[in-house]
Coordinates of C-alpha atoms in Angstrom, one line a residue:
M1 CA 104.1 110.0 24.6
C2 CA 102.7 111.3 21.3
S3 CA 102.6 109.7 17.9
Y4 CA 102.4 112.0 14.8
A5 CA 103.4 112.5 11.1
Q6 CA 105.2 115.5 9.8
G7 CA 102.1 116.9 8.1
N8 CA 99.5 118.9 9.8
L9 CA 101.4 119.1 13.1
S10 CA 104.3 120.9 11.4
K11 CA 102.2 123.6 9.9
T12 CA 102.8 127.1 11.2
V13 CA 100.0 129.2 12.7
S14 CA 99.6 132.3 14.8
V15 CA 96.9 132.4 17.5
T16 CA 96.2 135.1 20.1
M17 CA 93.1 134.6 22.3
T18 CA 92.2 135.5 25.8
R19 CA 89.7 133.4 28.0
Q20 CA 88.2 131.6 25.1
P21 CA 86.9 128.0 25.0
I22 CA 89.4 125.4 23.8
S23 CA 87.0 124.6 20.9
S24 CA 87.3 128.2 19.6
V25 CA 91.1 127.9 19.7
L26 CA 91.0 124.7 17.7
D27 CA 88.6 126.3 15.2
A28 CA 91.1 129.1 14.6
I29 CA 93.9 126.6 14.1
E30 CA 91.8 124.6 11.6
I31 CA 91.1 127.7 9.4
Q32 CA 94.8 128.6 9.3
G33 CA 96.1 125.0 8.8
D34 CA 93.4 124.0 6.3
F35 CA 92.6 120.7 8.0
H36 CA 90.0 119.4 10.5
F37 CA 90.3 118.3 14.1
S38 CA 88.6 115.1 15.2
Y39 CA 87.9 114.7 18.9
V40 CA 85.3 114.0 21.6
R41 CA 84.5 117.3 23.3
E42 CA 84.3 115.8 26.8
M43 CA 87.7 114.1 26.4
V44 CA 89.6 117.3 25.7
H45 CA 87.5 119.6 27.9
A46 CA 86.5 121.7 24.8
D47 CA 84.4 124.1 26.9
S48 CA 87.3 125.1 29.2
L49 CA 88.4 128.7 29.0
V50 CA 92.1 129.2 28.1
S51 CA 94.4 132.1 27.0
V52 CA 96.9 131.5 24.1
R53 CA 99.6 133.7 22.6
A54 CA 101.5 131.9 19.8
N55 CA 103.2 133.8 16.9
H56 CA 104.5 131.7 14.0
R57 CA 104.5 128.4 16.0
T58 CA 103.9 124.9 14.7
V59 CA 100.5 123.3 15.4
K60 CA 102.2 120.8 17.7
Q61 CA 103.7 123.6 19.8
V62 CA 100.3 125.3 20.2
L63 CA 98.6 122.0 21.1
D64 CA 101.4 121.2 23.6
Q65 CA 100.8 124.6 25.2
L66 CA 97.0 123.9 25.4
F67 CA 97.0 120.3 26.7
Q68 CA 100.3 120.0 28.6
G69 CA 100.8 116.5 27.5
S70 CA 97.4 115.2 28.5
V71 CA 96.3 114.6 24.8
A72 CA 97.9 112.5 22.1
Y73 CA 97.8 113.7 18.4
K74 CA 97.4 111.4 15.4
D75 CA 97.7 112.8 11.8
A76 CA 95.3 111.1 9.3
G77 CA 95.3 112.9 6.0
N78 CA 93.2 116.0 6.2
Q79 CA 92.3 115.2 9.8
L80 CA 94.2 115.6 13.1
M81 CA 92.8 113.2 15.7
L82 CA 93.0 114.2 19.4
Q83 CA 92.8 111.4 22.0
P84 CA 93.4 111.3 25.8
N85 CA 97.0 110.4 26.5
K86 CA 97.0 107.3 28.7
E87 CA 99.5 107.2 31.5
K88 CA 102.2 104.6 31.3
W89 CA 103.9 102.9 34.2
F90 CA 107.0 100.8 34.8
Y91 CA 108.2 98.8 37.8
V92 CA 111.4 98.9 39.7
S93 CA 112.2 96.0 42.1
G94 CA 115.1 94.6 44.0
H95 CA 116.5 93.8 47.4
I96 CA 117.8 96.0 50.2
T97 CA 120.6 94.6 52.4
D98 CA 122.7 95.7 55.4
G99 CA 126.0 97.0 54.0
S100 CA 128.0 95.7 57.0
N101 CA 126.8 92.1 57.0
G102 CA 124.8 91.5 53.8
Q103 CA 121.7 90.5 55.7
P104 CA 118.3 91.5 54.1
L105 CA 116.6 94.5 55.8
N106 CA 112.9 94.5 56.3
N107 CA 110.7 97.6 56.8
A108 CA 113.1 99.8 54.8
S109 CA 111.3 102.6 52.9
V110 CA 111.9 103.0 49.2
Y111 CA 110.3 106.2 47.7
E112 CA 110.3 108.7 44.8
G113 CA 110.0 112.2 46.2
V114 CA 108.5 114.0 43.2
Q115 CA 105.7 111.5 42.4
L116 CA 105.2 110.8 46.1
I117 CA 105.2 107.0 45.6
S118 CA 106.7 104.7 48.2
T119 CA 106.8 101.1 49.4
M120 CA 108.5 99.1 52.2
T121 CA 110.7 96.0 52.0
N122 CA 109.4 92.6 53.2
D123 CA 111.1 90.2 55.5
Q124 CA 113.5 89.2 52.7
G125 CA 114.4 92.8 52.0
Y126 CA 112.4 92.7 48.7
Y127 CA 110.6 95.8 47.3
R128 CA 108.6 96.5 44.2
L129 CA 107.7 100.1 43.2
R130 CA 105.4 101.2 40.4
L131 CA 106.4 104.5 38.9
R132 CA 104.8 106.8 36.4
E133 CA 106.6 107.2 33.1
K134 CA 107.4 110.7 32.2
E135 CA 106.7 112.3 28.8
R136 CA 110.4 112.9 28.3
P137 CA 112.6 110.0 29.4
M138 CA 114.6 111.2 32.4
P139 CA 116.3 109.3 35.2
V140 CA 114.2 108.8 38.3
M141 CA 115.8 109.2 41.8
L142 CA 114.8 106.7 44.4
T143 CA 115.8 107.0 48.0
V144 CA 116.2 104.2 50.5
S145 CA 115.7 105.2 54.2
K146 CA 115.6 103.2 57.4
E147 CA 115.9 104.3 61.0
L148 CA 119.6 104.1 62.2
Y149 CA 120.9 103.8 58.6
K150 CA 122.2 106.3 56.2
D151 CA 119.9 107.4 53.4
T152 CA 120.9 105.9 50.0
I153 CA 120.0 107.3 46.6
M154 CA 119.5 105.1 43.5
M155 CA 119.3 106.6 39.9
V156 CA 116.9 104.6 37.8
A157 CA 116.4 104.9 34.0
S158 CA 112.8 105.6 33.1
G159 CA 110.5 103.7 30.7
Y160 CA 111.0 100.0 31.4
D161 CA 110.8 97.4 34.1
Q162 CA 114.1 96.7 35.9
D163 CA 115.7 95.1 39.0
I164 CA 118.0 97.3 41.2
S165 CA 119.3 96.2 44.6
A166 CA 121.2 98.3 47.1
S167 CA 123.2 97.9 50.3
I168 CA 122.8 100.6 52.9
K169 CA 125.3 101.4 55.7
P170 CA 124.4 101.9 59.4
A171 CA 124.5 105.6 60.5
A172 CA 127.4 106.8 62.6
P173 CA 126.9 106.3 66.4
I174 CA 125.0 109.1 68.1
T175 CA 126.8 111.1 70.7
L176 CA 124.8 111.0 73.9
G177 CA 123.9 114.2 75.6
I178 CA 121.1 116.0 77.5
V179 CA 118.1 116.5 75.3
D180 CA 114.5 117.7 75.7
V181 CA 112.5 114.5 75.2
N182 CA 109.4 116.4 74.2
Q183 CA 111.3 117.8 71.2
Y184 CA 111.4 114.3 69.8
S185 CA 108.0 113.1 70.7
R186 CA 106.1 111.5 67.9
V187 CA 102.4 111.2 67.3
S188 CA 103.0 107.5 66.5
D189 CA 104.0 106.9 70.1
T190 CA 100.7 108.2 71.5
W191 CA 97.7 106.0 72.4
F192 CA 95.9 107.4 69.4
G193 CA 98.8 106.7 67.1
K194 CA 99.1 103.1 68.2
V195 CA 95.4 102.5 67.7
F196 CA 94.7 104.4 64.5
L197 CA 98.0 103.9 62.6
S198 CA 99.3 100.5 61.4
S199 CA 102.8 99.3 62.5
K200 CA 104.0 99.9 58.9
Q201 CA 102.8 103.5 58.9
R202 CA 104.5 104.1 62.2
M203 CA 107.7 102.5 60.9
Q204 CA 107.5 104.6 57.7
S205 CA 107.4 107.8 59.8
L206 CA 110.5 106.7 61.6
N207 CA 112.3 105.9 58.4
L208 CA 111.4 109.1 56.7
S209 CA 111.8 111.5 59.6
R210 CA 114.1 113.7 57.5
F211 CA 111.9 113.8 54.3
F212 CA 109.0 116.1 54.0
A213 CA 107.2 117.6 51.0
N214 CA 104.7 120.4 50.4
Q215 CA 101.5 120.0 48.3
P216 CA 98.5 122.3 47.7
Y217 CA 95.9 119.7 48.7
Q218 CA 95.2 116.1 49.6
T219 CA 92.1 113.9 50.2
S220 CA 92.0 110.6 51.9
L221 CA 89.6 107.9 53.1
L222 CA 91.9 106.5 55.8
P223 CA 95.6 107.0 56.6
G224 CA 97.5 105.8 53.6
L225 CA 94.4 105.6 51.3
G226 CA 94.5 109.0 49.6
T227 CA 95.9 111.2 46.9
H228 CA 99.5 110.9 48.4
G229 CA 99.3 107.2 49.1
K230 CA 101.7 105.8 51.6
L231 CA 103.7 109.0 51.7
S232 CA 100.7 111.1 53.0
S233 CA 102.4 111.2 56.4
Q234 CA 105.4 113.1 54.9
V235 CA 103.4 115.8 53.1
V236 CA 102.4 119.3 54.4
N237 CA 99.2 120.4 52.8
K238 CA 97.3 123.7 52.4
I239 CA 93.9 122.0 52.1
S240 CA 93.3 118.5 53.6
V241 CA 90.0 116.6 53.4
N242 CA 89.8 113.3 55.3
F243 CA 86.5 111.5 54.8
I244 CA 87.1 109.2 57.8
G245 CA 90.7 109.9 59.0
G246 CA 94.0 111.2 57.7
Y247 CA 97.7 111.0 58.6
T248 CA 99.8 113.9 57.2
A249 CA 103.0 115.8 57.9
G250 CA 101.3 119.1 58.8
L251 CA 99.1 121.9 57.6
N252 CA 99.3 125.5 56.3
G253 CA 95.6 126.0 55.7
V254 CA 92.4 124.1 56.4
E255 CA 91.9 120.5 57.4
I256 CA 88.5 118.8 57.8
S257 CA 87.8 115.2 58.8
G258 CA 84.7 113.0 59.3
A259 CA 86.4 111.4 62.2
F260 CA 90.1 112.2 63.0
N261 CA 93.1 114.2 61.9
I262 CA 96.7 113.1 62.7
D263 CA 99.5 115.5 61.8
Q264 CA 103.2 114.8 62.6
K265 CA 104.4 118.4 62.6
D266 CA 103.0 122.0 62.9
V267 CA 99.4 122.9 62.0
R268 CA 98.4 126.4 61.1
F269 CA 95.1 128.2 60.6
A270 CA 92.1 125.8 61.0
Q271 CA 91.6 122.1 61.9
F272 CA 88.2 120.4 62.4
A273 CA 87.3 116.8 63.3
S274 CA 84.2 115.0 64.4
L275 CA 86.2 112.8 66.9
F276 CA 89.8 114.0 67.6
N277 CA 92.7 116.0 66.3
L278 CA 96.3 114.9 67.1
V279 CA 99.2 117.3 66.3
G280 CA 102.9 116.5 66.9
G281 CA 104.1 120.1 66.6
K282 CA 102.7 123.5 67.2
M283 CA 99.1 124.5 66.6
E284 CA 98.4 128.1 65.5
G285 CA 94.8 129.1 64.7
V286 CA 91.6 127.2 65.4
Q287 CA 91.3 123.6 66.5
I288 CA 87.9 122.1 67.0
A289 CA 87.0 118.4 67.8
G290 CA 83.9 116.6 68.8
L291 CA 85.7 114.7 71.5
H292 CA 89.4 115.5 72.0
N293 CA 92.3 117.6 70.9
L294 CA 95.9 116.6 71.7
V295 CA 98.8 118.9 70.7
I296 CA 102.3 117.5 71.6
D297 CA 103.9 121.0 71.4
S298 CA 102.1 124.3 72.1
V299 CA 98.8 126.1 71.1
K300 CA 98.3 129.7 70.0
G301 CA 94.7 130.4 69.3
L302 CA 91.4 128.6 70.1
Q303 CA 91.3 124.9 71.1
A304 CA 87.7 123.6 71.7
A305 CA 86.6 120.0 72.2
G306 CA 83.4 118.2 73.2
I307 CA 85.3 116.4 76.0
S308 CA 88.9 117.4 76.5
N309 CA 91.9 119.4 75.4
I310 CA 95.6 118.6 76.1
T311 CA 98.7 120.5 75.1
T312 CA 102.1 119.4 76.2
K313 CA 103.9 122.7 76.3
G314 CA 101.2 125.2 77.0
F315 CA 99.0 127.7 75.2
V316 CA 98.3 131.3 74.4
G317 CA 94.6 131.9 73.7
V318 CA 91.5 129.9 74.7
Q319 CA 90.8 126.3 75.8
L320 CA 87.2 125.2 75.9
S321 CA 85.8 121.8 76.9
T322 CA 83.0 120.1 78.7
T323 CA 85.2 117.9 80.8
Y324 CA 88.9 118.5 81.0
N325 CA 91.6 121.0 79.9
G326 CA 95.3 120.2 80.5
A327 CA 98.6 121.9 79.8
N328 CA 102.1 121.1 80.9
G329 CA 103.6 124.4 79.9
E330 CA 103.0 128.1 80.6
T331 CA 99.4 129.3 79.8
R332 CA 98.1 132.7 78.9
G333 CA 94.5 133.3 78.3
L334 CA 91.2 131.6 79.2
G335 CA 90.8 127.9 80.2
A336 CA 87.1 127.0 80.7
S337 CA 85.9 123.4 81.4
G338 CA 82.7 121.9 82.6
I339 CA 84.6 119.7 85.2
V340 CA 88.3 120.4 85.7
N341 CA 91.4 122.4 84.4
I342 CA 94.9 121.2 85.3
Y343 CA 97.9 123.4 84.4
R344 CA 101.4 122.4 85.5
K345 CA 103.3 125.6 84.8
N346 CA 102.6 129.4 85.3
S347 CA 99.2 130.6 84.3
Y348 CA 98.4 134.1 83.4
G349 CA 94.7 134.7 82.8
V350 CA 91.5 133.0 83.8
M351 CA 90.8 129.4 84.8
M352 CA 87.0 128.5 85.1
A353 CA 85.6 125.1 85.9
G354 CA 82.4 123.5 87.0
V355 CA 84.2 121.4 89.6
G356 CA 87.8 122.4 90.1
N357 CA 91.0 124.1 88.9
M358 CA 94.6 123.0 89.7
N359 CA 97.8 124.8 89.0
T360 CA 101.0 123.3 90.3
T361 CA 103.1 126.5 90.1
T362 CA 101.8 130.1 89.9
I363 CA 98.4 131.5 89.0
Q364 CA 98.5 135.2 88.2
G365 CA 94.9 135.9 87.4
V366 CA 91.6 134.2 88.4
Q367 CA 90.7 130.7 89.4
A368 CA 86.9 130.2 89.6
A369 CA 85.3 126.9 90.3
G370 CA 82.1 125.4 91.7
V371 CA 83.9 123.2 94.2
F372 CA 87.7 123.7 94.6
N373 CA 90.8 125.6 93.4
M374 CA 94.4 124.7 94.0
A375 CA 97.6 126.5 93.3
E376 CA 101.2 126.6 94.4
M377 CA 101.5 130.4 94.3
L378 CA 98.5 132.6 94.1
K379 CA 99.0 136.1 92.8
G380 CA 95.4 136.7 91.8
V381 CA 92.0 135.6 92.9
Q382 CA 90.6 132.2 93.9
V383 CA 86.8 131.9 94.0
A384 CA 85.3 128.5 95.0
G385 CA 82.0 127.2 96.1
V386 CA 83.6 125.0 98.8
V387 CA 87.4 125.2 99.2
N388 CA 90.5 127.1 98.0
A389 CA 94.0 125.9 98.7
A390 CA 97.4 127.5 97.9
D391 CA 100.9 127.2 99.3
T392 CA 101.5 130.9 99.2
T393 CA 98.7 133.5 98.8
E394 CA 99.6 137.0 97.7
G395 CA 96.1 137.7 96.3
V396 CA 92.5 136.9 97.5
Q397 CA 90.9 133.7 98.4
V398 CA 87.0 133.7 98.5
A399 CA 85.3 130.4 99.4
G400 CA 81.9 129.3 100.4
L401 CA 83.4 127.1 103.2
I402 CA 87.1 127.0 103.7
N403 CA 90.4 128.7 102.6
V404 CA 93.7 127.0 103.2
T405 CA 97.2 128.5 102.7
R406 CA 100.6 128.0 104.1
V407 CA 101.8 131.6 103.8
L408 CA 99.2 134.4 103.7
K409 CA 100.2 137.8 102.3
G410 CA 96.8 138.7 101.0
V411 CA 93.2 138.3 102.0
Q412 CA 91.0 135.2 102.9
V413 CA 87.2 135.4 103.0
G414 CA 85.4 132.3 104.0
V415 CA 83.5 130.5 106.8
V416 CA 86.8 128.9 107.9
N417 CA 90.2 130.3 107.1
Y418 CA 93.5 128.6 107.8
A419 CA 97.1 129.8 107.4
D420 CA 100.3 128.4 108.7
S421 CA 101.7 132.0 108.9
S422 CA 100.0 135.2 108.1
D423 CA 100.9 138.8 107.2
G424 CA 97.6 139.4 105.6
Y425 CA 93.9 139.4 106.5
S426 CA 91.5 136.5 107.2
I427 CA 87.8 137.3 107.3
G428 CA 85.5 134.5 108.5
V429 CA 83.7 132.8 111.3
I430 CA 86.8 130.8 112.2
S431 CA 90.2 132.1 111.2
I432 CA 93.2 130.0 112.3
V433 CA 96.8 131.0 112.0
R434 CA 99.0 128.3 113.3
R435 CA 101.9 130.6 114.0
G436 CA 99.7 133.6 114.7
Y437 CA 97.5 135.2 117.3
H438 CA 95.5 132.9 119.7
Q439 CA 93.8 134.0 122.9
L440 CA 91.1 132.7 125.2
L441 CA 89.2 135.5 127.0
V442 CA 87.1 135.3 130.2
Y443 CA 85.3 138.6 131.0
N444 CA 82.3 140.5 132.3
T445 CA 80.0 143.0 130.6
E446 CA 77.2 145.3 131.6
L447 CA 74.8 142.8 130.1
L448 CA 76.2 139.4 131.0
P449 CA 78.4 138.6 134.0
F450 CA 80.1 135.6 132.3
N451 CA 81.6 135.6 128.8
L452 CA 84.0 133.4 126.9
A453 CA 85.7 134.3 123.6
F454 CA 88.4 132.9 121.4
K455 CA 90.6 135.1 119.3
S456 CA 92.5 133.7 116.2
G457 CA 94.3 135.4 113.4
N458 CA 97.1 138.0 113.5
K459 CA 97.4 141.5 115.0
K460 CA 96.3 143.1 111.7
L461 CA 92.9 141.3 111.8
Y462 CA 91.7 138.5 114.1
S463 CA 88.3 136.8 114.5
L464 CA 86.4 136.1 117.6
I465 CA 83.9 133.4 118.5
I466 CA 81.8 134.6 121.5
G467 CA 79.5 133.1 124.0
G468 CA 78.0 134.7 127.2
A469 CA 75.5 133.9 129.9
S470 CA 73.7 135.1 132.9
F471 CA 72.5 132.4 135.2
M472 CA 70.8 134.6 137.9
E473 CA 67.2 133.6 138.6
G474 CA 64.9 136.2 137.2
S475 CA 67.6 137.7 135.0
K476 CA 68.8 134.8 132.8
A477 CA 70.1 135.5 129.3
Y478 CA 72.4 133.8 126.8
S479 CA 74.3 135.2 123.8
F480 CA 76.4 133.8 121.0
G481 CA 78.1 135.5 118.1
Y482 CA 81.1 136.4 116.0
G483 CA 83.4 139.4 115.7
I484 CA 86.5 140.8 114.2
G485 CA 89.2 142.9 115.7
K486 CA 92.6 144.6 115.4
S487 CA 95.3 144.6 118.0
Y488 CA 97.6 147.5 118.7
K489 CA 100.5 147.7 121.2
D490 CA 98.5 148.3 124.4
Y491 CA 94.9 148.2 123.2
S492 CA 92.5 146.6 120.8
V493 CA 89.4 147.6 118.8
E494 CA 86.6 145.1 118.0
I495 CA 83.3 144.9 116.3
T496 CA 81.0 142.0 117.2
E497 CA 77.5 140.7 116.2
Q498 CA 75.7 138.5 118.8
N499 CA 72.3 137.0 119.1
L500 CA 70.6 137.4 122.5
Y501 CA 68.3 134.6 123.8
L502 CA 65.8 135.7 126.4
G503 CA 63.6 132.6 126.7
S504 CA 62.0 132.6 123.2
W505 CA 63.7 131.5 120.0
E506 CA 61.0 133.3 118.0
M507 CA 62.1 136.6 119.6
V508 CA 65.9 136.4 119.6
G509 CA 67.4 139.8 119.5
T510 CA 70.5 141.0 117.7
M511 CA 73.3 143.1 119.2
A512 CA 76.0 145.0 117.2
R513 CA 78.8 146.0 119.5
L514 CA 81.8 148.3 119.1
Q515 CA 84.3 147.9 121.9
T516 CA 87.9 148.9 122.7
A517 CA 90.1 147.7 125.5
W518 CA 93.3 148.6 127.2
N519 CA 95.4 145.6 128.2
K520 CA 98.3 144.9 130.5
E521 CA 100.5 141.8 130.9
I522 CA 100.2 140.4 134.4
G523 CA 102.2 137.2 133.9
K524 CA 103.4 134.7 131.3
N525 CA 100.7 134.2 128.8
A526 CA 98.2 136.2 130.9
R527 CA 96.8 139.7 130.5
I528 CA 94.1 141.9 132.0
F529 CA 92.0 144.1 129.9
I530 CA 89.2 146.7 130.4
G531 CA 87.4 149.1 128.1
P532 CA 84.2 150.8 127.1
A533 CA 81.6 149.5 124.7
F534 CA 78.7 150.8 122.6
T535 CA 75.8 148.5 121.7
L536 CA 73.0 148.7 119.2
Y537 CA 70.2 146.2 120.0
F538 CA 67.4 145.2 117.6
N539 CA 64.3 143.2 118.4
S540 CA 60.9 143.4 116.8
K541 CA 59.2 142.4 120.0
D542 CA 60.3 142.0 123.6
A543 CA 60.2 138.4 124.9
N544 CA 59.1 139.1 128.5
V545 CA 59.5 135.5 129.5
E546 CA 59.4 134.7 133.2
G547 CA 62.8 134.1 134.8
Y548 CA 64.7 135.9 132.0
K549 CA 65.9 139.5 131.7
S550 CA 63.2 142.0 130.9
R551 CA 65.2 145.1 131.2
L552 CA 68.3 145.7 129.1
P553 CA 71.1 146.0 129.7
G554 CA 70.2 145.4 133.3
P555 CA 71.7 147.7 135.9
Y556 CA 70.3 150.7 133.9
G557 CA 68.0 151.2 131.0
A558 CA 68.7 151.7 127.3
F559 CA 68.1 154.6 125.0
K560 CA 65.5 154.1 122.3
F561 CA 65.7 155.1 118.6
N562 CA 62.2 153.5 118.2
D563 CA 60.2 150.6 119.5
N564 CA 62.6 148.1 117.7
L565 CA 66.0 149.7 118.1
R566 CA 67.8 150.6 121.3
Y567 CA 71.3 151.5 122.3
W568 CA 73.4 151.9 125.4
F569 CA 76.9 152.4 126.6
G570 CA 78.7 149.7 128.7
W571 CA 82.0 148.0 129.4
H572 CA 83.9 144.8 129.3
V573 CA 86.6 143.7 131.7
G574 CA 88.4 140.4 132.1
F575 CA 91.5 138.3 131.5
S576 CA 93.1 136.8 128.3
F577 CA 95.3 133.8 128.2
F578 CA 98.0 132.4 125.7

């Protein structure tokens, strides 16, 4: 509101200036109007640069253009006084009742959507709202909202205190149907929401679920204590600064917090918090928290936290944490955690964890962990320090100890491999296929008269555990080792590695043996086999222990490559069972 006489303010002037201080513009007006301004430089920001283009305008019109209503003008003879224009407020109060029974409604939201001012009714349905008076008197539109009730609009005259009451009607009954419950998840329902938001703030969000506004920026100390007051939860900002914590509708820019950020809807571009970020919609961009990130929808970009990251619907990009990463939807990219990653839908990319990775559906990529990996369907690679497990393996399992799968269509490499059924390859000391290839062999060789071996795997590739002995006095010898083989229709080919004990553990020799065998069925679960063998034997020094073999292989001598490496040709003949 301005007060002025029809003297100096009505004089006509012409001013055209570009990026000049306000004081210079006022000096030019003084010269043309033949009067003097009286003002405090700091009060009118006299050093601020402005651009003015006014041709044959009144002094008041030019001043209005300069100050946009922030300064009041007072004409005093040959002086025109400029003073800061104090804001004026007025109050609107009243009661909100149920239109169907007349009962007072508590926790109903009453708000003005332009000034972003709101309040809630008390137990008696009473509200009191302080509104800013506009320069030009215009009606103010107030909206009454409450969950399960229709929104009601009240038109209020501006400029004076008044009482206005309203009755609001219940909303029409909702038709039940199948819905995606995650679509209607609210940040206020989470543990963080219940701890860091008051009951009135959570109720306000429910009441105003259909009202959202956009603003360029906001600052807050705590949720509800900031530039947008109690309506901060309904405002989407471009720049958001929360000194301790903030509760807003969403973000299209940058948000920084000393402790936590809580956003009801989508967040885009960048979000940083010392403790945690909580987003009720989608996150696109960079999200970094000292402790924890929780996105109730999906993530596209980078999510990094000092402890854990969780996204309800999945992510495309990167998840990094020291402890835990979790996603309930499809993931594409890298998930890296110091302890564990747990993804409940298809994963395309890389999962890396210090302890373990779990995927309850399909992993098409790489799982790498210090202890364990688990997947329903493996179409990539599992690498673990201890154990890998998958229901169906169409890729590669590599473990320091054991690999387990129900259906093997790929490759297993480990000390122990287990598959319920196999159409792939298991490479390890012990490879067990429950519905596969199992045989117990009893046979004789040119070196040892008595040998036992157990075959396990499938016909494509099986493993052998081998032991042999000669108990003859003066020609004792013992062997133990491991091998792999492949079975054809009537013959097999095997490669084995065995250690040969000849009375001294310090001089144990090593045999590498290539052998093939023709086999013939002689009864139910029984076959006879016979075939040639070629053996390479390495020993740095002969044992020559009394009572043990001194000549290898025994019936005849071996050929020498040098003093440490010998070779010979031999045989194996025996029976296989099962």
